Coordinates of C-alpha atoms and ligand atoms in Angstrom, one line a residue:
M10 CA -0.1 0.4 0.0
T11 CA 1.3 3.1 -0.9
R12 CA 1.0 6.3 2.0
K13 CA 2.0 9.8 2.4
V14 CA 5.0 10.5 4.5
F15 CA 5.8 13.7 6.2
V16 CA 9.1 13.8 8.0
I17 CA 10.3 16.3 10.8
G18 CA 13.5 17.7 11.2
L19 CA 14.9 19.1 14.3
D20 CA 18.3 19.8 13.6
C21 CA 20.2 18.4 17.3
A22 CA 17.0 17.3 19.3
A23 CA 18.2 15.3 21.8
P24 CA 16.4 12.2 23.2
E25 CA 16.8 12.4 26.6
L26 CA 14.4 15.8 26.7
V27 CA 12.2 15.6 24.1
L28 CA 11.6 11.4 24.5
E29 CA 12.1 11.6 28.5
R30 CA 12.6 15.0 30.5
W31 CA 10.3 17.2 29.0
R32 CA 7.9 14.4 27.0
D33 CA 4.7 15.0 29.5
L34 CA 5.3 18.6 28.1
L35 CA 5.0 18.0 24.3
P36 CA 1.4 17.0 23.7
N37 CA 2.1 16.6 20.3
L38 CA 5.3 14.7 19.9
N39 CA 3.8 12.7 23.3
R40 CA 0.7 11.6 21.1
L41 CA 3.0 10.1 18.5
M42 CA 5.0 8.4 20.4
S43 CA 2.2 6.6 22.9
R44 CA 0.7 5.5 19.3
G45 CA 4.4 4.8 17.4
V46 CA 7.1 3.9 18.2
Y47 CA 10.4 5.8 19.2
G48 CA 13.9 6.2 20.5
N49 CA 17.4 7.0 19.9
L50 CA 18.6 6.9 16.1
T51 CA 22.2 6.9 16.3
S52 CA 24.2 9.3 13.7
C53 CA 27.2 9.1 11.9
T54 CA 30.4 9.1 12.3
P55 CA 30.9 12.4 12.7
A56 CA 27.8 13.7 14.4
I57 CA 28.1 16.8 12.5
T58 CA 24.6 18.3 10.3
V59 CA 27.0 18.6 7.5
P60 CA 27.3 15.3 6.3
A61 CA 24.2 13.7 8.8
W62 CA 20.8 14.7 6.6
S63 CA 22.8 13.5 3.9
V64 CA 23.8 10.3 5.6
M65 CA 19.8 9.9 6.5
T66 CA 18.2 11.2 3.4
S67 CA 20.6 8.9 1.4
S68 CA 21.3 6.0 3.2
K69 CA 24.7 5.9 2.7
D70 CA 27.8 6.7 5.2
P71 CA 30.2 9.6 5.1
G72 CA 33.2 8.0 3.5
T73 CA 30.8 6.8 0.8
L74 CA 29.3 10.3 0.1
G75 CA 33.2 11.8 0.2
I76 CA 31.9 14.2 2.9
Y77 CA 33.4 14.5 6.4
G78 CA 32.1 17.9 7.7
F79 CA 31.5 21.3 6.9
R80 CA 35.2 22.1 5.2
N81 CA 36.8 19.4 3.6
R82 CA 40.5 19.2 2.2
A83 CA 39.5 20.0 -1.5
D84 CA 43.1 18.5 -2.4
W85 CA 46.1 17.1 -1.4
S86 CA 47.8 20.8 -0.7
Y87 CA 47.8 21.8 2.9
D88 CA 45.4 24.9 3.0
K89 CA 42.8 24.2 0.0
M90 CA 39.7 23.2 2.2
S91 CA 36.4 23.5 0.7
I92 CA 32.6 24.0 1.9
A93 CA 30.3 20.9 1.6
T94 CA 27.5 22.3 0.4
G95 CA 24.8 20.2 -1.5
S96 CA 26.9 20.1 -4.5
A97 CA 29.1 18.3 -2.7
V98 CA 26.4 15.4 -2.5
K99 CA 26.4 13.3 -5.9
V100 CA 24.1 10.5 -4.8
D101 CA 20.4 10.1 -5.0
R102 CA 18.5 11.4 -1.8
V103 CA 15.0 9.7 -0.5
W104 CA 13.3 12.7 -2.6
D105 CA 15.2 12.2 -5.6
I106 CA 14.1 8.7 -6.3
L107 CA 10.4 9.7 -5.6
S108 CA 10.6 11.8 -8.0
R109 CA 11.8 9.8 -10.6
A110 CA 8.7 7.6 -9.5
N111 CA 6.6 10.4 -10.3
K112 CA 5.6 11.3 -6.3
R113 CA 5.6 14.8 -5.4
V114 CA 7.7 16.1 -3.0
N115 CA 7.9 19.3 -0.8
V116 CA 11.5 19.5 0.9
V117 CA 12.7 22.3 2.7
G118 CA 15.5 23.5 4.3
V119 CA 17.2 20.2 4.4
P120 CA 20.8 20.7 4.8
G121 CA 22.8 19.7 1.7
T122 CA 20.1 21.4 -0.5
Y123 CA 21.2 24.6 -1.4
P124 CA 22.0 25.1 -4.0
P125 CA 18.7 23.8 -4.8
R126 CA 17.9 21.3 -7.7
S127 CA 15.2 19.9 -9.2
V128 CA 12.6 18.0 -8.0
N129 CA 8.7 16.4 -8.8
G130 CA 7.5 19.8 -6.6
C131 CA 9.0 22.3 -4.6
L132 CA 12.4 22.6 -3.0
V133 CA 13.8 25.5 -0.6
G134 CA 17.5 25.4 0.2
C135 CA 19.0 24.4 3.2
F136 CA 20.7 26.5 6.2
L137 CA 23.5 27.4 3.8
T138 CA 22.1 29.2 1.7
P139 CA 23.8 32.6 1.6
S140 CA 21.7 35.0 1.5
I141 CA 17.9 34.7 0.2
A142 CA 18.7 37.4 -2.7
S143 CA 20.1 34.1 -4.2
N144 CA 18.1 31.6 -5.8
Y145 CA 17.2 29.3 -2.9
T146 CA 14.5 27.6 -4.4
Y147 CA 13.2 24.6 -7.0
P148 CA 11.1 26.0 -8.7
P149 CA 13.2 29.4 -8.8
E150 CA 10.0 31.4 -8.6
F151 CA 8.7 29.9 -5.7
K152 CA 10.5 32.5 -3.7
K153 CA 8.4 35.0 -4.9
E154 CA 5.5 32.8 -3.7
I155 CA 7.6 32.6 0.0
A156 CA 8.1 36.2 0.0
E157 CA 4.4 36.8 -0.3
W158 CA 3.0 34.3 2.0
V159 CA 6.0 34.8 4.7
G160 CA 7.5 37.9 4.1
E161 CA 11.0 37.7 5.0
Y162 CA 12.0 34.1 5.0
W163 CA 15.0 32.9 7.6
V164 CA 17.3 30.3 6.1
D165 CA 19.2 30.5 9.4
V166 CA 19.6 32.7 12.8
K167 CA 22.0 35.7 11.2
D168 CA 24.3 34.4 14.0
F169 CA 24.3 32.1 17.0
R170 CA 27.3 32.3 18.6
T171 CA 26.4 36.2 19.6
E172 CA 26.4 37.0 23.5
D173 CA 23.2 38.9 23.4
K174 CA 20.9 36.1 24.5
D175 CA 18.0 38.0 24.0
Y176 CA 18.9 38.6 20.6
L177 CA 19.8 35.1 20.1
L178 CA 15.9 33.9 21.0
R179 CA 14.6 36.8 19.0
Q180 CA 16.2 35.1 16.0
I181 CA 15.3 31.5 16.6
Y182 CA 11.6 32.0 17.2
E183 CA 11.0 34.3 14.5
M184 CA 13.3 31.9 11.9
T185 CA 11.0 29.3 13.2
R186 CA 8.2 30.7 13.3
V187 CA 8.6 31.9 9.7
R188 CA 9.5 28.2 8.3
C189 CA 6.7 26.9 10.0
Q190 CA 4.2 29.5 8.5
L191 CA 5.7 27.8 4.9
V192 CA 5.7 24.4 6.2
K193 CA 1.9 25.1 6.9
R194 CA 0.9 26.8 4.2
M195 CA 2.8 24.1 1.6
I196 CA 1.1 21.2 3.5
T197 CA -2.0 22.5 2.2
D198 CA -1.3 24.6 -1.0
K199 CA 1.6 22.3 -2.8
P200 CA 0.5 18.7 -3.5
W201 CA 2.3 16.5 -2.1
D202 CA 3.6 12.3 -1.3
F203 CA 6.5 13.0 0.7
F204 CA 7.0 16.3 3.0
M205 CA 9.9 17.0 4.6
F206 CA 11.3 19.8 6.5
V207 CA 14.4 20.6 8.6
E208 CA 14.1 22.7 11.7
M209 CA 17.9 24.8 12.8
G210 CA 16.1 26.3 16.0
V211 CA 17.3 23.3 17.7
D212 CA 20.6 22.9 17.7
R213 CA 20.8 27.2 17.3
I214 CA 19.4 27.3 21.0
H215 CA 21.1 24.0 22.0
H216 CA 24.5 25.7 21.3
G217 CA 23.4 29.1 22.3
M218 CA 21.8 28.3 25.6
W219 CA 23.0 25.2 26.9
S220 CA 25.0 26.3 30.0
Y221 CA 21.8 28.2 30.9
T222 CA 19.6 24.8 31.5
D223 CA 22.1 22.3 32.3
E224 CA 22.9 22.1 36.1
G225 CA 26.0 20.1 35.2
H226 CA 27.9 23.0 32.6
W227 CA 30.1 24.8 34.3
R228 CA 29.2 27.8 33.9
F229 CA 25.7 27.2 35.0
E230 CA 23.9 29.6 37.4
P231 CA 21.3 28.7 39.8
G232 CA 18.3 30.8 39.2
N233 CA 19.3 32.8 36.2
K234 CA 16.7 34.4 33.8
Y235 CA 17.5 31.8 30.9
I236 CA 17.1 28.7 33.3
N237 CA 13.8 27.5 31.1
S238 CA 15.0 28.9 27.5
I239 CA 15.5 25.5 26.0
R240 CA 12.2 23.9 27.7
D241 CA 10.1 26.8 26.4
Y242 CA 11.5 26.8 22.7
Y243 CA 10.3 22.8 22.7
I244 CA 6.7 23.8 23.9
Y245 CA 6.6 26.3 21.4
L246 CA 8.1 23.8 18.7
D247 CA 5.6 21.2 20.0
R248 CA 2.5 23.7 19.5
E249 CA 3.6 24.5 16.1
I250 CA 4.2 20.9 15.0
G251 CA 0.4 20.4 16.3
E252 CA -0.9 22.8 13.8
M253 CA 0.7 20.9 11.2
L254 CA -0.5 17.5 12.4
A255 CA -3.9 19.0 12.0
L256 CA -3.6 19.9 8.3
L257 CA -2.0 16.4 7.3
P258 CA -4.2 14.2 5.5
E259 CA -5.6 11.2 7.7
D260 CA -3.5 8.4 6.5
T261 CA -0.3 10.0 6.3
V262 CA 3.0 8.4 8.2
V263 CA 4.7 10.5 10.6
M264 CA 8.5 10.4 11.5
V265 CA 10.4 13.3 13.2
A266 CA 14.1 12.5 13.6
S267 CA 17.1 14.2 14.4
D268 CA 20.5 14.3 12.9
H269 CA 22.5 14.0 16.0
G270 CA 22.1 15.4 19.7
A271 CA 23.8 16.8 22.3
K272 CA 25.6 17.9 24.8
R273 CA 27.4 20.0 26.9
M274 CA 30.4 20.9 26.5
D275 CA 33.2 20.9 29.0
G276 CA 36.1 23.0 27.2
G277 CA 38.4 22.4 24.2
I278 CA 41.3 20.7 24.0
A279 CA 44.0 22.5 21.5
V280 CA 45.2 20.0 19.2
N281 CA 47.7 22.1 16.7
E282 CA 48.8 22.5 20.2
W283 CA 49.3 19.3 21.6
L284 CA 50.8 18.3 18.3
R285 CA 53.4 20.9 18.5
R286 CA 54.3 19.5 22.0
E287 CA 54.4 16.6 20.8
G288 CA 56.7 17.0 18.1
Y289 CA 54.4 16.4 15.3
L290 CA 54.1 20.0 14.4
T291 CA 56.5 22.4 14.3
L292 CA 56.5 26.0 13.1
A293 CA 58.2 28.0 11.1
Q294 CA 57.9 31.2 13.3
D295 CA 57.9 31.6 17.2
V296 CA 54.8 30.8 19.0
P297 CA 52.2 33.1 18.8
D298 CA 51.6 35.0 22.1
K299 CA 48.2 34.7 21.5
M300 CA 44.9 32.2 20.5
T301 CA 46.0 32.5 16.6
P302 CA 44.2 30.6 13.6
F303 CA 46.1 28.2 12.4
E304 CA 45.7 29.5 8.8
R305 CA 47.7 32.0 10.3
V306 CA 50.9 30.6 11.3
K307 CA 53.3 29.4 8.9
V308 CA 54.3 25.8 9.5
D309 CA 57.1 23.8 8.6
W310 CA 56.1 21.2 6.3
P311 CA 59.2 19.7 6.0
K312 CA 59.3 19.1 9.6
T313 CA 55.8 18.6 10.2
K314 CA 54.0 14.8 10.6
A315 CA 50.4 16.1 11.3
W316 CA 48.6 18.7 11.5
S317 CA 44.7 19.2 12.7
S318 CA 41.1 20.9 12.3
G319 CA 39.2 21.9 14.9
G320 CA 35.6 21.6 15.4
Y321 CA 32.9 19.5 17.2
Y322 CA 35.3 17.1 16.6
A323 CA 39.2 16.9 15.3
R324 CA 40.3 16.0 11.6
I325 CA 44.2 14.7 11.8
F326 CA 45.8 14.7 8.6
M327 CA 48.9 13.1 8.0
N328 CA 51.6 14.6 6.1
V329 CA 52.7 11.5 3.9
Q330 CA 55.8 11.3 1.2
G331 CA 54.5 11.3 -2.3
R332 CA 51.1 12.4 -1.2
E333 CA 51.6 16.0 0.5
P334 CA 54.0 18.4 -1.3
N335 CA 55.9 18.3 1.3
G336 CA 55.6 14.8 3.1
L337 CA 57.2 13.5 5.9
I338 CA 55.8 10.1 6.7
A339 CA 57.3 7.5 4.1
P340 CA 54.2 5.8 3.6
A341 CA 56.1 2.5 4.6
D342 CA 55.9 4.0 8.5
Y343 CA 51.8 5.7 7.2
E344 CA 50.3 2.7 9.6
R345 CA 52.5 2.7 12.1
E346 CA 52.7 6.3 12.8
R347 CA 49.0 6.3 12.4
D348 CA 48.2 3.4 14.7
E349 CA 50.9 5.3 17.4
L350 CA 49.2 9.0 17.0
A351 CA 45.6 7.6 17.9
R352 CA 47.3 5.9 20.8
R353 CA 48.5 9.0 22.4
L354 CA 45.7 11.2 21.3
I355 CA 43.6 8.6 23.2
A356 CA 46.0 9.4 26.3
I357 CA 45.4 12.9 26.7
P358 CA 43.8 13.3 29.8
G359 CA 41.9 15.9 31.1
P360 CA 42.7 18.9 32.9
N361 CA 42.8 16.7 36.0
G362 CA 45.0 14.4 35.0
E363 CA 41.6 12.2 34.6
D364 CA 40.7 10.0 31.5
I365 CA 38.2 11.6 29.6
H366 CA 36.9 8.6 27.3
T367 CA 38.6 10.1 23.8
Q368 CA 37.5 8.3 20.7
V369 CA 39.8 7.7 17.5
F370 CA 38.4 6.0 14.2
K371 CA 40.2 4.8 10.9
P372 CA 38.0 6.2 8.3
Q373 CA 38.8 3.1 6.2
D374 CA 37.1 0.8 9.4
I375 CA 34.1 2.4 9.3
Y376 CA 33.0 3.4 6.0
H377 CA 32.2 1.3 3.7
A378 CA 34.1 3.7 1.1
V379 CA 36.2 6.3 1.5
N380 CA 35.9 9.0 -1.2
N381 CA 37.5 12.3 -1.9
I382 CA 40.3 12.8 1.1
A383 CA 39.4 12.0 4.4
P384 CA 40.8 12.8 7.8
D385 CA 43.6 10.6 8.0
L386 CA 41.8 10.4 12.1
I387 CA 38.5 11.5 13.4
V388 CA 39.2 12.3 17.0
Y389 CA 35.9 12.9 19.8
F390 CA 37.8 14.2 22.3
G391 CA 36.1 13.1 26.0
D392 CA 33.3 11.5 24.4
L393 CA 32.6 14.6 22.6
Y394 CA 32.3 16.5 25.8
W395 CA 35.5 18.8 24.9
R396 CA 35.7 20.1 21.0
S397 CA 39.0 20.3 19.8
V398 CA 40.3 23.8 18.7
G399 CA 42.7 23.8 16.0
S400 CA 44.2 28.1 16.9
L401 CA 47.5 28.0 18.3
G402 CA 49.4 29.8 20.7
L403 CA 47.2 29.4 23.6
D404 CA 49.1 28.3 27.4
S405 CA 47.9 25.4 27.5
I406 CA 46.2 22.1 25.6
Y407 CA 43.2 22.9 27.4
T408 CA 40.6 26.1 27.2
F409 CA 37.7 26.9 28.2
E410 CA 36.6 29.8 25.4
N411 CA 35.7 28.9 21.7
D412 CA 38.2 30.5 19.1
T413 CA 35.2 30.4 16.7
G414 CA 33.1 32.3 19.8
P415 CA 30.9 31.2 22.6
D416 CA 29.3 28.1 22.4
D417 CA 27.8 26.1 25.4
A418 CA 26.9 22.3 23.5
N419 CA 28.7 19.8 21.5
H420 CA 26.8 17.4 19.7
A421 CA 25.9 13.6 20.8
Q422 CA 26.6 10.3 18.7
Q423 CA 22.9 9.6 19.8
G424 CA 19.7 11.6 17.9
M425 CA 16.2 11.0 18.1
F426 CA 13.2 9.4 16.0
I427 CA 9.8 8.9 16.2
L428 CA 7.8 7.0 13.8
Y429 CA 3.7 7.2 13.6
D430 CA 1.0 5.3 11.5
P431 CA -2.1 6.3 11.6
A432 CA -3.5 3.1 10.8
R433 CA -2.0 0.8 13.1
D434 CA -1.3 1.6 17.1
L435 CA 2.3 0.3 17.2
G436 CA 1.9 0.5 20.8
G437 CA 4.3 3.0 22.0
R438 CA 7.6 1.1 22.2
R439 CA 11.2 2.4 22.8
L440 CA 13.3 1.4 19.9
Q441 CA 17.1 2.0 18.5
A442 CA 17.5 2.8 14.8
E443 CA 20.1 4.2 12.7
I444 CA 20.1 7.0 11.3
M445 CA 20.7 5.5 7.7
D446 CA 17.7 3.8 8.5
I447 CA 15.2 6.7 7.8
A448 CA 15.2 6.6 3.9
P449 CA 14.5 3.0 3.0
T450 CA 11.5 3.2 5.7
V451 CA 10.3 6.5 4.0
L452 CA 10.4 4.4 0.7
H453 CA 9.0 1.5 2.3
Y454 CA 5.7 3.2 3.6
M455 CA 5.3 5.1 0.0
G456 CA 5.6 1.8 -1.1
E457 CA 8.5 2.1 -3.2
P458 CA 11.7 -0.6 -3.9
I459 CA 14.4 0.1 -1.6
P460 CA 17.7 0.4 -3.4
A461 CA 20.3 -2.3 -2.9
D462 CA 23.1 0.5 -2.2
M463 CA 21.6 2.2 0.7
Q464 CA 23.1 1.0 3.8
G465 CA 20.2 0.9 6.4
K466 CA 17.5 -1.1 6.7
V467 CA 13.6 -0.2 7.7
I468 CA 12.6 0.4 10.9
H469 CA 10.2 -2.6 11.2
A470 CA 7.9 -1.2 14.0
Ligands
ZN6 ZN1 23.0 19.2 13.5

């Protein structure tokens, strides 16, 4: 039987908040859970917005996609990084498959959809849209209709790493209000068989407000005025979701999914500073006397074995003879050097000498294929309670200031999902699923064959 499917994407929505702590305050999501199935959705590695939504909607791992983060090495040189926009996604996502099967699709704000490509329906570009002056919709003239319907459409907040929290909250609410207004209008006015939208506000409020709401965060102050800011936003979002659900045709299957979860950030580990101190990275200048982005320091490449990019996780790149322009590590020593470096990264203790449970991954061990230029090692410092800071010139390898602006939360490996089928009471059971299971589950409910190269499996509720 063929069904309509409506997917609510909540970037960074955390299972412990939605499925547990605030469940009773979220009557609409709660209703989907009570009659559906729900649980943790294990993200990809790295658990990062880009590539995670493309992993979810193509059912292919980041290595197969050849997208390892927001910024990726464009070639084997030391300084060319490219931003992975939608152009980097070379495989079908579920709406491409459905479009070819003559299903009507509406896609709004799914990361990895700018620049927009043609679909059998309407597509609104993602948060990477540089401005709404650009062509961010398919068909291109749809953006005029959006302007008539909602006024100024927001692809993202203008600045989520701001110290002005009132301004941040105003931006997030306005962005979400406008997106939900657009989605509700499209539910009724743009015919569809498959509809998916992603709300970025959850991610932005987690990164911006987590320390005000989590008493485990080192900066938390009891009784602060923002203590309920994240909870209240989820309550607002649940109300918007309720209004959408009321508009859906009766037999629509509803899925809710997040690309990763969230957790408090305990601090940052200055990974290039550590590599320098350990003799892996040699500078061709004095060590900077203040925090300086890696791109602005001169590296003595012929004497450097490894360097890193910062971010929510660390990407370690090794300097290999015959591969990088001034490679130092002999190819025959590569695996031994890589294992040794992985061991030493795992052994970096916390500031009090404690084991922080760092995880290190080799791309070849975790992906079906390793396309484009992967990092040599992917590092989750302190099980993602610690981020990775790429800057040099810190007086310690530990820092509590972020080099890219204030940020309270890191990503967590476990996102969340809910699957609701109005035709069947699924009993409100808790299940565990994988991010790559979403696309085949959509195709299953829509009565379409599941391509053999999809790596996930149908969530059999
Ligand atoms: Zn995300």
